[in-house]
PDB file of C-alpha atoms in Angstrom:
ATOM      1  CA  MET A   1      -4.813  28.400  28.832  1.00 37.00           C
ATOM      2  CA  LYS A   2      -4.000  25.164  30.613  1.00 38.00           C
ATOM      3  CA  ARG A   3      -7.089  23.455  29.159  1.00 39.00           C
ATOM      4  CA  LEU A   4      -6.181  24.521  25.642  1.00 38.00           C
ATOM      5  CA  THR A   5      -2.590  23.378  26.112  1.00 44.00           C
ATOM      6  CA  THR A   6      -3.663  19.932  27.314  1.00 42.00           C
ATOM      7  CA  TYR A   7      -6.059  19.534  24.409  1.00 43.00           C
ATOM      8  CA  SER A   8      -3.450  20.714  21.922  1.00 43.00           C
ATOM      9  CA  MET A   9      -0.882  18.282  23.272  1.00 42.00           C
ATOM     10  CA  ILE A  10      -3.248  15.335  22.863  1.00 40.00           C
ATOM     11  CA  ILE A  11      -4.213  16.354  19.339  1.00 41.00           C
ATOM     12  CA  CYS A  12      -0.548  16.825  18.453  1.00 42.00           C
ATOM     13  CA  ALA A  13       0.171  13.333  19.741  1.00 41.00           C
ATOM     14  CA  ALA A  14      -2.570  11.964  17.496  1.00 44.00           C
ATOM     15  CA  CYS A  15      -1.212  13.915  14.551  1.00 44.00           C
ATOM     16  CA  GLY A  16       2.213  12.509  15.342  1.00 42.00           C
ATOM     17  CA  VAL A  17       0.864   8.993  14.953  1.00 41.00           C
ATOM     18  CA  LEU A  18      -0.700   9.961  11.621  1.00 42.00           C
ATOM     19  CA  MET A  19       2.532  11.493  10.363  1.00 39.00           C
ATOM     20  CA  THR A  20       4.515   8.430  11.435  1.00 42.00           C
ATOM     21  CA  ASN A  21       2.154   6.220   9.449  1.00 45.00           C
ATOM     22  CA  LYS A  22       2.231   8.462   6.370  1.00 43.00           C
ATOM     23  CA  GLN A  23       6.013   8.928   6.437  1.00 41.00           C
ATOM     24  CA  ALA A  24       6.529   5.184   6.774  1.00 42.00           C
ATOM     25  CA  GLN A  25       4.236   4.571   3.808  1.00 42.00           C
ATOM     26  CA  ALA A  26       6.421   6.850   1.695  1.00 42.00           C
ATOM     27  CA  GLN A  27       9.645   4.965   2.438  1.00 49.00           C
ATOM     28  CA  HIS A  28      11.152   2.686  -0.211  1.00 58.00           C
ATOM     29  CA  ALA A  29      10.924  -0.789   1.282  1.00 87.00           C
ATOM     30  CA  ASP A  30       9.485  -4.179   0.444  1.00 95.00           C
ATOM     31  CA  ALA A  31       6.015  -5.231   1.520  1.00 98.00           C
ATOM     32  CA  LEU A  32       5.900  -7.200   4.765  1.00 98.00           C
ATOM     33  CA  LEU A  33       3.170  -9.822   5.256  1.00 98.00           C
ATOM     34  CA  ILE A  34       2.551 -10.656   8.908  1.00 98.00           C
ATOM     35  CA  ILE A  35      -0.194 -11.777  11.299  1.00 98.00           C
ATOM     36  CA  ASN A  36      -1.146  -9.080  13.828  1.00 98.00           C
ATOM     37  CA  PRO A  37      -2.196  -9.595  17.485  1.00 98.00           C
ATOM     38  CA  ALA A  38      -5.873  -9.703  16.381  1.00 98.00           C
ATOM     39  CA  ASP A  39      -5.045 -12.731  14.181  1.00 98.00           C
ATOM     40  CA  GLU A  40      -5.415 -10.713  10.961  1.00 98.00           C
ATOM     41  CA  LEU A  41      -3.188 -10.718   7.903  1.00 98.00           C
ATOM     42  CA  VAL A  42      -1.760  -7.204   7.527  1.00 98.00           C
ATOM     43  CA  VAL A  43       0.798  -5.497   5.308  1.00 98.00           C
ATOM     44  CA  GLY A  44       3.734  -3.501   6.587  1.00 97.00           C
ATOM     45  CA  GLN A  45       7.150  -2.580   5.243  1.00 97.00           C
ATOM     46  CA  TYR A  46      10.457  -4.366   5.683  1.00 97.00           C
ATOM     47  CA  ASP A  47      13.873  -2.828   5.056  1.00 95.00           C
ATOM     48  CA  VAL A  48      15.865  -5.693   3.561  1.00 90.00           C
ATOM     49  CA  ASP A  49      19.187  -3.819   3.711  1.00 90.00           C
ATOM     50  CA  GLU A  50      18.816  -3.116   7.431  1.00 91.00           C
ATOM     51  CA  SER A  51      16.959  -6.375   8.148  1.00 91.00           C
ATOM     52  CA  GLU A  52      14.337  -4.569  10.177  1.00 95.00           C
ATOM     53  CA  VAL A  53      10.593  -4.014  10.268  1.00 97.00           C
ATOM     54  CA  VAL A  54       9.724  -0.439   9.281  1.00 96.00           C
ATOM     55  CA  ASN A  55       6.019  -0.640  10.137  1.00 97.00           C
ATOM     56  CA  THR A  56       3.086  -3.028  10.237  1.00 97.00           C
ATOM     57  CA  ASN A  57       0.322  -0.755   8.915  1.00 95.00           C
ATOM     58  CA  THR A  58       0.983   0.026   5.247  1.00 95.00           C
ATOM     59  CA  ARG A  59      -1.851   0.249   2.730  1.00 97.00           C
ATOM     60  CA  ILE A  60       0.028   2.057  -0.071  1.00 97.00           C
ATOM     61  CA  LEU A  61       3.186   0.973  -1.895  1.00 96.00           C
ATOM     62  CA  GLU A  62       5.069   3.044  -4.442  1.00 95.00           C
ATOM     63  CA  GLY A  63       7.596   2.661  -7.230  1.00 96.00           C
ATOM     64  CA  GLU A  64       8.786   3.962 -10.592  1.00 97.00           C
ATOM     65  CA  PHE A  65       8.741   1.989 -13.821  1.00 97.00           C
ATOM     66  CA  ASP A  66      12.041   1.884 -15.695  1.00 97.00           C
ATOM     67  CA  ALA A  67      12.552   3.150 -19.252  1.00 94.00           C
ATOM     68  CA  PHE A  68      11.005  -0.077 -20.564  1.00 95.00           C
ATOM     69  CA  GLY A  69       7.922   0.274 -18.384  1.00 97.00           C
ATOM     70  CA  THR A  70       8.863  -2.572 -16.017  1.00 97.00           C
ATOM     71  CA  ILE A  71       9.640  -2.833 -12.309  1.00 97.00           C
ATOM     72  CA  ASP A  72       9.907  -5.684  -9.808  1.00 97.00           C
ATOM     73  CA  GLU A  73       9.509  -3.473  -6.746  1.00 96.00           C
ATOM     74  CA  PRO A  74       8.251  -3.679  -4.153  1.00 95.00           C
ATOM     75  CA  GLY A  75       9.070  -7.250  -3.309  1.00 97.00           C
ATOM     76  CA  PHE A  76       7.058  -9.335  -0.868  1.00 98.00           C
ATOM     77  CA  ASN A  77       8.513 -10.536   2.428  1.00 97.00           C
ATOM     78  CA  ALA A  78       7.375 -12.714   5.295  1.00 98.00           C
ATOM     79  CA  LEU A  79       9.597 -13.287   8.301  1.00 98.00           C
ATOM     80  CA  SER A  80      10.454 -16.716   9.623  1.00 98.00           C
ATOM     81  CA  SER A  81       8.766 -17.729  12.883  1.00 98.00           C
ATOM     82  CA  THR A  82      12.228 -17.712  14.477  1.00 97.00           C
ATOM     83  CA  HIS A  83      13.152 -14.199  13.271  1.00 96.00           C
ATOM     84  CA  PRO A  84      14.044 -11.995  16.263  1.00 95.00           C
ATOM     85  CA  GLY A  85      12.623  -8.902  14.568  1.00 95.00           C
ATOM     86  CA  ILE A  86       8.974  -9.999  14.669  1.00 97.00           C
ATOM     87  CA  PRO A  87       7.183  -7.342  16.767  1.00 97.00           C
ATOM     88  CA  ALA A  88       5.691  -8.374  20.093  1.00 97.00           C
ATOM     89  CA  GLY A  89       2.262  -9.929  19.655  1.00 98.00           C
ATOM     90  CA  TYR A  90       2.729 -10.549  15.930  1.00 98.00           C
ATOM     91  CA  SER A  91       3.389 -13.916  14.319  1.00 98.00           C
ATOM     92  CA  ALA A  92       4.741 -15.410  11.116  1.00 98.00           C
ATOM     93  CA  LEU A  93       2.620 -16.627   8.237  1.00 98.00           C
ATOM     94  CA  PRO A  94       1.520 -20.269   8.126  1.00 98.00           C
ATOM     95  CA  GLY A  95       4.238 -22.581   6.854  1.00 98.00           C
ATOM     96  CA  ASP A  96       4.194 -24.307   3.468  1.00 98.00           C
ATOM     97  CA  THR A  97       1.281 -22.138   2.284  1.00 98.00           C
ATOM     98  CA  ASP A  98       0.721 -20.258  -0.981  1.00 98.00           C
ATOM     99  CA  VAL A  99       0.642 -16.464  -0.839  1.00 98.00           C
ATOM    100  CA  ASN A 100      -1.875 -15.442  -3.496  1.00 98.00           C
ATOM    101  CA  PHE A 101      -3.075 -12.137  -4.891  1.00 98.00           C
ATOM    102  CA  THR A 102      -6.242 -11.038  -6.643  1.00 98.00           C
ATOM    103  CA  GLY A 103      -6.372  -7.762  -8.570  1.00 98.00           C
ATOM    104  CA  LYS A 104      -9.307  -5.766  -7.256  1.00 98.00           C
ATOM    105  CA  ALA A 105     -11.456  -3.217  -9.034  1.00 98.00           C
ATOM    106  CA  PHE A 106     -12.484  -0.419  -6.678  1.00 98.00           C
ATOM    107  CA  THR A 107     -14.704   2.640  -6.760  1.00 98.00           C
ATOM    108  CA  LEU A 108     -13.471   6.215  -6.725  1.00 96.00           C
ATOM    109  CA  ALA A 109     -15.620   9.289  -7.451  1.00 93.00           C
ATOM    110  CA  SER A 110     -18.534   7.029  -8.468  1.00 97.00           C
ATOM    111  CA  GLN A 111     -16.444   5.157 -11.056  1.00 98.00           C
ATOM    112  CA  THR A 112     -15.146   1.583 -10.767  1.00 98.00           C
ATOM    113  CA  SER A 113     -11.968   0.303 -12.398  1.00 98.00           C
ATOM    114  CA  ASN A 114      -9.046  -2.071 -11.865  1.00 98.00           C
ATOM    115  CA  LEU A 115      -6.497   0.413 -13.286  1.00 98.00           C
ATOM    116  CA  TRP A 116      -6.358   4.192 -12.798  1.00 98.00           C
ATOM    117  CA  PHE A 117      -4.226   7.023 -14.168  1.00 98.00           C
ATOM    118  CA  TRP A 118      -3.274  10.622 -13.375  1.00 98.00           C
ATOM    119  CA  ASP A 119      -1.232  12.603 -15.903  1.00 98.00           C
ATOM    120  CA  ALA A 120       0.682  14.532 -13.199  1.00 98.00           C
ATOM    121  CA  THR A 121      -0.748  17.899 -14.227  1.00 97.00           C
ATOM    122  CA  GLY A 122      -2.961  20.170 -12.154  1.00 97.00           C
ATOM    123  CA  GLN A 123      -4.818  18.860  -9.133  1.00 97.00           C
ATOM    124  CA  VAL A 124      -4.448  15.146  -8.467  1.00 98.00           C
ATOM    125  CA  GLU A 125      -7.342  13.241 -10.014  1.00 97.00           C
ATOM    126  CA  PHE A 126      -7.105   9.573 -10.876  1.00 98.00           C
ATOM    127  CA  THR A 127      -9.501   8.368 -13.572  1.00 98.00           C
ATOM    128  CA  PRO A 128     -10.081   4.893 -15.038  1.00 98.00           C
ATOM    129  CA  VAL A 129      -7.735   3.874 -17.844  1.00 98.00           C
ATOM    130  CA  THR A 130      -9.773   3.785 -21.059  1.00 96.00           C
ATOM    131  CA  ASP A 131      -7.129   4.107 -23.807  1.00 95.00           C
ATOM    132  CA  GLY A 132      -6.187   0.426 -23.993  1.00 95.00           C
ATOM    133  CA  THR A 133      -3.136   0.690 -21.728  1.00 97.00           C
ATOM    134  CA  ILE A 134      -2.585  -2.556 -19.811  1.00 98.00           C
ATOM    135  CA  LEU A 135      -0.658  -3.250 -16.634  1.00 98.00           C
ATOM    136  CA  ASN A 136       0.690  -6.804 -16.685  1.00 98.00           C
ATOM    137  CA  VAL A 137       1.724  -8.577 -13.480  1.00 98.00           C
ATOM    138  CA  SER A 138       3.778 -11.722 -13.962  1.00 98.00           C
ATOM    139  CA  LYS A 139       6.436 -14.087 -12.723  1.00 96.00           C
ATOM    140  CA  ALA A 140       8.464 -16.721 -14.579  1.00 91.00           C
ATOM    141  CA  PRO A 141       7.297 -18.541 -16.553  1.00 88.00           C
ATOM    142  CA  ALA A 142       5.083 -15.640 -17.663  1.00 83.00           C
ATOM    143  CA  VAL A 143       3.061 -17.919 -19.911  1.00 83.00           C
ATOM    144  CA  SER A 144       1.738 -19.613 -16.753  1.00 91.00           C
ATOM    145  CA  PHE A 145       1.688 -16.738 -14.262  1.00 96.00           C
ATOM    146  CA  SER A 146       0.306 -13.557 -15.772  1.00 97.00           C
ATOM    147  CA  ALA A 147      -2.489 -11.121 -14.944  1.00 98.00           C
ATOM    148  CA  ASP A 148      -3.674  -8.090 -16.946  1.00 98.00           C
ATOM    149  CA  PHE A 149      -5.213  -4.954 -15.417  1.00 98.00           C
ATOM    150  CA  ASP A 150      -7.090  -3.270 -18.280  1.00 98.00           C
ATOM    151  CA  GLY A 151      -9.145  -0.487 -16.699  1.00 98.00           C
ATOM    152  CA  THR A 152     -12.434  -2.378 -16.736  1.00 98.00           C
ATOM    153  CA  SER A 153     -14.683  -2.758 -13.691  1.00 98.00           C
ATOM    154  CA  SER A 154     -13.822  -6.443 -13.198  1.00 98.00           C
ATOM    155  CA  ASP A 155     -11.511  -8.035 -10.645  1.00 98.00           C
ATOM    156  CA  VAL A 156      -8.397  -9.680 -12.077  1.00 98.00           C
ATOM    157  CA  ALA A 157      -7.560 -13.318 -11.380  1.00 98.00           C
ATOM    158  CA  GLY A 158      -4.068 -13.451  -9.911  1.00 98.00           C
ATOM    159  CA  PHE A 159      -1.696 -16.258  -9.009  1.00 98.00           C
ATOM    160  CA  ALA A 160       0.515 -17.505  -6.192  1.00 98.00           C
ATOM    161  CA  ILE A 161       3.287 -14.977  -5.563  1.00 98.00           C
ATOM    162  CA  ASP A 162       5.235 -17.765  -3.856  1.00 98.00           C
ATOM    163  CA  THR A 163       4.932 -20.395  -1.148  1.00 98.00           C
ATOM    164  CA  THR A 164       6.179 -19.921   2.424  1.00 98.00           C
ATOM    165  CA  ASN A 165       8.697 -22.391   3.778  1.00 98.00           C
ATOM    166  CA  ALA A 166       8.058 -24.521   6.864  1.00 98.00           C
ATOM    167  CA  GLN A 167       8.814 -21.548   9.164  1.00 98.00           C
ATOM    168  CA  GLY A 168       6.589 -19.113   7.233  1.00 98.00           C
ATOM    169  CA  PHE A 169       9.457 -17.321   5.460  1.00 98.00           C
ATOM    170  CA  LEU A 170       9.026 -15.802   2.002  1.00 97.00           C
ATOM    171  CA  HIS A 171      10.939 -13.291  -0.133  1.00 97.00           C
ATOM    172  CA  LYS A 172       9.766 -12.896  -3.699  1.00 97.00           C
ATOM    173  CA  HIS A 173       9.761 -10.242  -6.425  1.00 97.00           C
ATOM    174  CA  ILE A 174       7.296 -10.294  -9.307  1.00 98.00           C
ATOM    175  CA  ASP A 175       7.197  -8.103 -12.399  1.00 98.00           C
ATOM    176  CA  PHE A 176       4.892  -5.130 -12.971  1.00 98.00           C
ATOM    177  CA  SER A 177       4.915  -3.949 -16.600  1.00 98.00           C
ATOM    178  CA  ILE A 178       3.076  -1.324 -18.614  1.00 98.00           C
ATOM    179  CA  ILE A 179       2.480  -2.976 -21.987  1.00 95.00           C
ATOM    180  CA  ASP A 180       3.953  -0.900 -24.813  1.00 89.00           C
ATOM    181  CA  ALA A 181       5.373   1.741 -22.483  1.00 87.00           C
ATOM    182  CA  ASN A 182       6.607   3.717 -25.507  1.00 88.00           C
ATOM    183  CA  THR A 183       3.048   4.767 -26.334  1.00 93.00           C
ATOM    184  CA  ALA A 184       1.433   4.614 -22.887  1.00 96.00           C
ATOM    185  CA  PRO A 185       0.742   8.027 -21.307  1.00 96.00           C
ATOM    186  CA  GLU A 186       3.330   9.247 -18.825  1.00 97.00           C
ATOM    187  CA  GLY A 187       2.147   9.921 -15.309  1.00 98.00           C
ATOM    188  CA  PHE A 188       1.068   7.826 -12.334  1.00 98.00           C
ATOM    189  CA  TYR A 189      -0.771   4.497 -12.385  1.00 98.00           C
ATOM    190  CA  LEU A 190      -2.875   3.142  -9.523  1.00 98.00           C
ATOM    191  CA  TRP A 191      -4.136  -0.394  -8.896  1.00 98.00           C
ATOM    192  CA  ALA A 192      -4.968  -2.671  -5.957  1.00 98.00           C
ATOM    193  CA  PHE A 193      -4.294  -6.179  -4.661  1.00 98.00           C
ATOM    194  CA  GLU A 194      -6.008  -8.336  -2.100  1.00 98.00           C
ATOM    195  CA  ILE A 195      -3.482 -10.820  -0.734  1.00 98.00           C
ATOM    196  CA  SER A 196      -4.579 -14.115   0.764  1.00 98.00           C
ATOM    197  CA  VAL A 197      -2.697 -16.765   2.719  1.00 98.00           C
ATOM    198  CA  GLY A 198      -4.744 -19.817   3.623  1.00 98.00           C
ATOM    199  CA  SER A 199      -7.854 -18.536   5.403  1.00 98.00           C
ATOM    200  CA  TYR A 200      -6.368 -15.037   5.871  1.00 98.00           C
ATOM    201  CA  ALA A 201      -6.918 -12.049   3.551  1.00 98.00           C
ATOM    202  CA  THR A 202      -5.658  -8.462   3.664  1.00 98.00           C
ATOM    203  CA  ASP A 203      -7.534  -5.231   3.213  1.00 97.00           C
ATOM    204  CA  LEU A 204      -6.943  -3.701  -0.218  1.00 98.00           C
ATOM    205  CA  LEU A 205      -3.302  -2.854  -0.850  1.00 98.00           C
ATOM    206  CA  TYR A 206      -2.812   0.066  -3.248  1.00 98.00           C
ATOM    207  CA  PHE A 207       0.119   0.594  -5.639  1.00 98.00           C
ATOM    208  CA  VAL A 208       1.057   4.055  -6.963  1.00 98.00           C
ATOM    209  CA  HIS A 209       3.765   3.829  -9.634  1.00 98.00           C
ATOM    210  CA  GLY A 210       5.166   6.483 -11.917  1.00 98.00           C
ATOM    211  CA  LEU A 211       5.871   6.032 -15.638  1.00 97.00           C
ATOM    212  CA  GLY A 212       8.246   8.583 -17.150  1.00 96.00           C
ATOM    213  CA  GLU A 213       7.505  10.947 -14.267  1.00 95.00           C
ATOM    214  CA  HIS A 214      10.256  11.325 -11.676  1.00 93.00           C
ATOM    215  CA  ASP A 215       9.082  14.333  -9.655  1.00 96.00           C
ATOM    216  CA  GLU A 216       9.101  13.097  -6.059  1.00 96.00           C
ATOM    217  CA  GLU A 217       6.748  15.824  -4.873  1.00 97.00           C
ATOM    218  CA  LEU A 218       4.150  14.889  -7.473  1.00 98.00           C
ATOM    219  CA  HIS A 219       4.531  11.234  -6.492  1.00 98.00           C
ATOM    220  CA  GLU A 220       3.928  12.114  -2.852  1.00 97.00           C
ATOM    221  CA  ASN A 221       0.890  14.180  -3.872  1.00 98.00           C
ATOM    222  CA  ALA A 222      -0.487  11.143  -5.691  1.00 98.00           C
ATOM    223  CA  ILE A 223       0.054   8.989  -2.603  1.00 97.00           C
ATOM    224  CA  ALA A 224      -1.590  11.611  -0.394  1.00 97.00           C
ATOM    225  CA  TYR A 225      -4.615  11.586  -2.695  1.00 98.00           C
ATOM    226  CA  VAL A 226      -4.953   7.825  -2.301  1.00 98.00           C
ATOM    227  CA  GLU A 227      -4.533   8.132   1.480  1.00 96.00           C
ATOM    228  CA  THR A 228      -7.279  10.744   1.650  1.00 96.00           C
ATOM    229  CA  ASN A 229      -9.758   9.133  -0.703  1.00 97.00           C
ATOM    230  CA  LEU A 230      -9.237   5.398  -0.297  1.00 97.00           C
ATOM    231  CA  VAL A 231      -7.446   4.559   2.950  1.00 94.00           C
ATOM    232  CA  PRO A 232      -9.322   5.152   6.228  1.00 82.00           C
ATOM    233  CA  GLU A 233      -7.271   6.359   9.170  1.00 65.00           C
ATOM    234  CA  PRO A 234      -6.349   3.641  11.669  1.00 56.00           C
ATOM    235  CA  ALA A 235      -9.088   3.097  14.263  1.00 44.00           C
ATOM    236  CA  SER A 236      -6.607   3.721  17.066  1.00 41.00           C
ATOM    237  CA  VAL A 237      -5.954   7.239  15.796  1.00 42.00           C
ATOM    238  CA  THR A 238      -9.659   7.956  15.380  1.00 40.00           C
ATOM    239  CA  LEU A 239     -10.276   6.867  18.958  1.00 41.00           C
ATOM    240  CA  LEU A 240      -7.350   8.937  20.201  1.00 42.00           C
ATOM    241  CA  ILE A 241      -8.696  12.098  18.576  1.00 41.00           C
ATOM    242  CA  ALA A 242     -12.242  11.378  19.775  1.00 43.00           C
ATOM    243  CA  GLY A 243     -10.932  10.828  23.298  1.00 48.00           C
ATOM    244  CA  ALA A 244      -8.982  14.072  23.168  1.00 44.00           C
ATOM    245  CA  MET A 245     -12.055  16.027  22.137  1.00 46.00           C
ATOM    246  CA  ALA A 246     -14.186  14.415  24.852  1.00 47.00           C
ATOM    247  CA  MET A 247     -11.566  15.231  27.476  1.00 48.00           C
ATOM    248  CA  TRP A 248     -11.351  18.817  26.316  1.00 47.00           C
ATOM    249  CA  ARG A 249     -15.150  19.203  26.447  1.00 48.00           C
ATOM    250  CA  ARG A 250     -15.294  17.788  29.990  1.00 47.00           C
ATOM    251  CA  ARG A 251     -12.574  20.123  31.217  1.00 50.00           C
ATOM    252  CA  ALA A 252     -14.015  23.116  29.390  1.00 49.00           C
ATOM    253  CA  SER A 253     -17.357  22.613  31.116  1.00 50.00           C
ATOM    254  CA  ALA A 254     -15.831  22.103  34.570  1.00 52.00           C
TER     255      ALA A 254
END
């Protein structure tokens, strides 16, 4: 009984880490761009109202388009090098440097697309957009800074979201719009960015946004699908579970 209890406690601790990550991903907060202790550009979440870092390990961001099919959430944040809330071991972005994005096509269930859709009925299943619906990403002036995600298998050339100041600070919102939202299917849309700052680049960052669909449970189901099928669990959690199993085996054979 003692061996089983020890094993269970370790596994529960690992599951706790997973739940913390997943719950944090579901919170409504802006994207945080920060350099981790391994000198990698990572994405987290930043609560602007509370002026605090929510997490530093987000791969999925969510939102809901308005009645016109447009949203400027989440925004993008980078903390100044002098900000007291930067976690220990982390550092600010390089100063006076463009923060760029590229729209990335990715593969799911043997299909490749830069824009995906689920109609919010039945089991979650995102499929490539093939009906001509376009997601436009832009900032003013839109004639100069605009990128269209059209459901094809090609990456999408992006633009500079903004430029950090001398201390690495940035706070910028850009527009995400479903073109002709009156005729576009209602449901959930999925796309991905790679963000680069100087020589740094993030892993793929996924967006799951609802159009005309406001059921929070369905939205969470869509996010869970992306977590399961596209986002690998953090290596630290994998190692924790592997270590727990190895410990249990050693004690069970003693």
